[in-house]
Coordinates of C-alpha atoms in Angstrom, one line a residue:
M98 CA 118.9 72.6 145.7
L99 CA 117.6 73.2 142.2
I100 CA 113.8 72.7 141.5
S101 CA 113.5 70.7 138.0
T102 CA 111.1 71.3 135.1
R103 CA 108.8 68.8 136.8
G104 CA 108.4 70.7 139.9
R105 CA 108.3 74.3 138.0
Y106 CA 105.5 72.7 135.6
A107 CA 103.7 70.9 138.0
L108 CA 103.1 74.5 140.2
R109 CA 102.1 75.9 136.6
V110 CA 99.7 73.4 135.8
L111 CA 98.1 73.6 139.3
T112 CA 97.8 77.3 139.1
D113 CA 96.5 77.2 135.8
L114 CA 93.7 74.9 136.8
A115 CA 93.1 76.9 139.7
E116 CA 92.7 80.3 137.5
H117 CA 90.3 78.3 135.3
Q118 CA 88.2 76.2 137.8
A119 CA 85.0 77.8 137.2
D120 CA 85.2 76.3 133.6
G121 CA 84.9 72.6 135.0
Y122 CA 87.3 69.9 133.7
I123 CA 89.9 71.3 131.8
P124 CA 91.3 69.0 128.8
L125 CA 94.9 68.4 129.0
K126 CA 95.5 69.9 125.5
E127 CA 94.3 73.3 126.7
I128 CA 96.5 73.5 129.7
A129 CA 99.5 72.4 127.4
R130 CA 98.6 75.2 125.1
R131 CA 98.3 77.9 127.7
Q132 CA 101.5 76.9 129.5
D133 CA 103.6 76.2 126.5
I134 CA 104.5 72.7 127.8
S135 CA 104.7 69.6 125.7
E136 CA 101.3 67.2 126.3
K137 CA 103.3 64.4 126.5
Y138 CA 105.6 65.7 129.4
L139 CA 102.5 67.0 130.8
E140 CA 100.9 63.7 130.7
S141 CA 103.5 62.4 133.3
I142 CA 103.2 65.2 135.7
I143 CA 99.3 65.2 135.8
K144 CA 99.6 61.4 136.4
I145 CA 101.4 62.1 139.6
L146 CA 99.0 64.8 140.7
V147 CA 96.1 62.6 140.0
K148 CA 97.5 59.7 141.8
S149 CA 98.2 61.8 144.7
G150 CA 94.6 63.1 144.8
L151 CA 95.3 66.7 144.2
L152 CA 93.8 66.3 140.7
A153 CA 90.4 64.6 139.7
G154 CA 90.3 63.2 135.9
L155 CA 87.4 62.6 133.8
R156 CA 87.6 60.9 130.5
G157 CA 85.7 61.2 127.4
K158 CA 83.7 64.3 125.9
G159 CA 83.7 66.9 128.3
G160 CA 86.6 65.4 130.3
G161 CA 89.8 66.8 131.5
Y162 CA 91.3 67.7 134.9
Q163 CA 90.3 69.9 137.8
L164 CA 91.4 70.4 141.5
N165 CA 90.2 68.2 144.0
R166 CA 91.1 70.9 146.9
P167 CA 90.5 74.6 146.8
P168 CA 93.7 76.3 145.8
E169 CA 94.2 77.8 149.4
K170 CA 94.5 74.4 150.8
I171 CA 97.3 73.0 148.2
T172 CA 100.8 74.1 149.5
V173 CA 103.9 74.8 147.2
G174 CA 105.7 72.4 149.4
S175 CA 103.5 69.4 148.9
I176 CA 103.5 70.0 145.2
L177 CA 107.2 70.2 145.0
R178 CA 107.8 67.0 147.2
L179 CA 105.4 65.1 144.8
A180 CA 107.1 66.1 141.8
E181 CA 110.8 66.2 143.0
G182 CA 110.6 63.1 145.4
G183 CA 111.9 65.4 148.2
L184 CA 113.3 68.8 148.9
S185 CA 116.1 68.2 151.5
P186 CA 119.3 70.0 150.9
V187 CA 121.6 66.9 151.6
S188 CA 120.9 63.2 151.0
C189 CA 121.4 62.2 154.7
L190 CA 118.0 64.4 155.5
E191 CA 116.0 62.7 152.9
E192 CA 112.9 60.7 154.0
G193 CA 113.9 57.1 154.3
A194 CA 117.5 57.6 153.9
P195 CA 119.6 55.2 156.2
P196 CA 121.2 56.9 159.3
C197 CA 124.6 58.4 158.5
A198 CA 127.7 56.9 160.2
R199 CA 129.0 60.2 160.6
A200 CA 125.9 61.9 162.2
N201 CA 127.6 62.0 165.8
E202 CA 130.7 63.9 164.7
C203 CA 129.2 65.8 161.6
R204 CA 130.1 69.4 162.2
T205 CA 127.6 70.6 159.5
L206 CA 124.3 68.4 160.1
E207 CA 122.9 71.2 162.2
L208 CA 123.3 73.5 159.5
W209 CA 121.5 71.1 156.9
Q210 CA 118.9 70.4 159.6
G211 CA 118.2 74.3 159.7
L212 CA 118.2 75.1 156.1
D213 CA 115.8 72.0 155.6
Q214 CA 113.4 73.5 158.2
V215 CA 113.6 77.0 156.7
I216 CA 112.9 75.6 153.1
S217 CA 109.9 73.5 154.3
D218 CA 108.5 76.4 156.5
Y219 CA 108.5 78.5 153.5
L220 CA 107.2 76.3 150.9
E221 CA 104.2 75.2 153.4
S222 CA 103.4 78.8 154.0
K223 CA 102.6 79.3 150.3
T224 CA 99.5 78.0 148.6
V225 CA 98.5 77.8 144.8
A226 CA 96.0 80.6 145.7
D227 CA 99.1 82.7 146.5
L228 CA 100.5 81.9 143.0
M229 CA 97.2 83.2 141.5
R230 CA 97.7 86.5 142.8
T231 CA 99.0 88.9 140.0
G232 CA 99.5 92.6 139.8
E233 CA 101.6 92.5 143.0
P234 CA 105.2 94.1 143.1
G235 CA 107.5 91.6 142.6
N236 CA 105.1 89.1 141.5
D237 CA 106.0 89.5 137.8
Y238 CA 108.3 86.5 137.2
V239 CA 107.9 83.3 135.3
I240 CA 108.5 80.1 137.1

């Protein structure tokens, strides 16, 4: 499984908004500048996040974006599923996938189901609030 820039940037955007939530609505231009992401690309990511209800947007002077929920209530798994369209390690486990004709004799199905569960459990155990924590050993990487 490979997380695309869309998924990684969605995490960065939500973390940025969480870190600056006291500032009210944050203009897209500010987020793009702080995160060094193209405004145009960021627009497509923000659109997904607003449509899902994670973000609220306000147009006009003083407008921008802000979180609709506390950072502690937004899981990394939910963000990545929105941005990536799913996180299943194999296509037969994707939501809405047609039943696999080989499922009854598939020797690897249980392996993929287990991996899928481990990935889901881990990503659902992490929140945007966890990503905001800095200064902890091992937390000095960039997404």
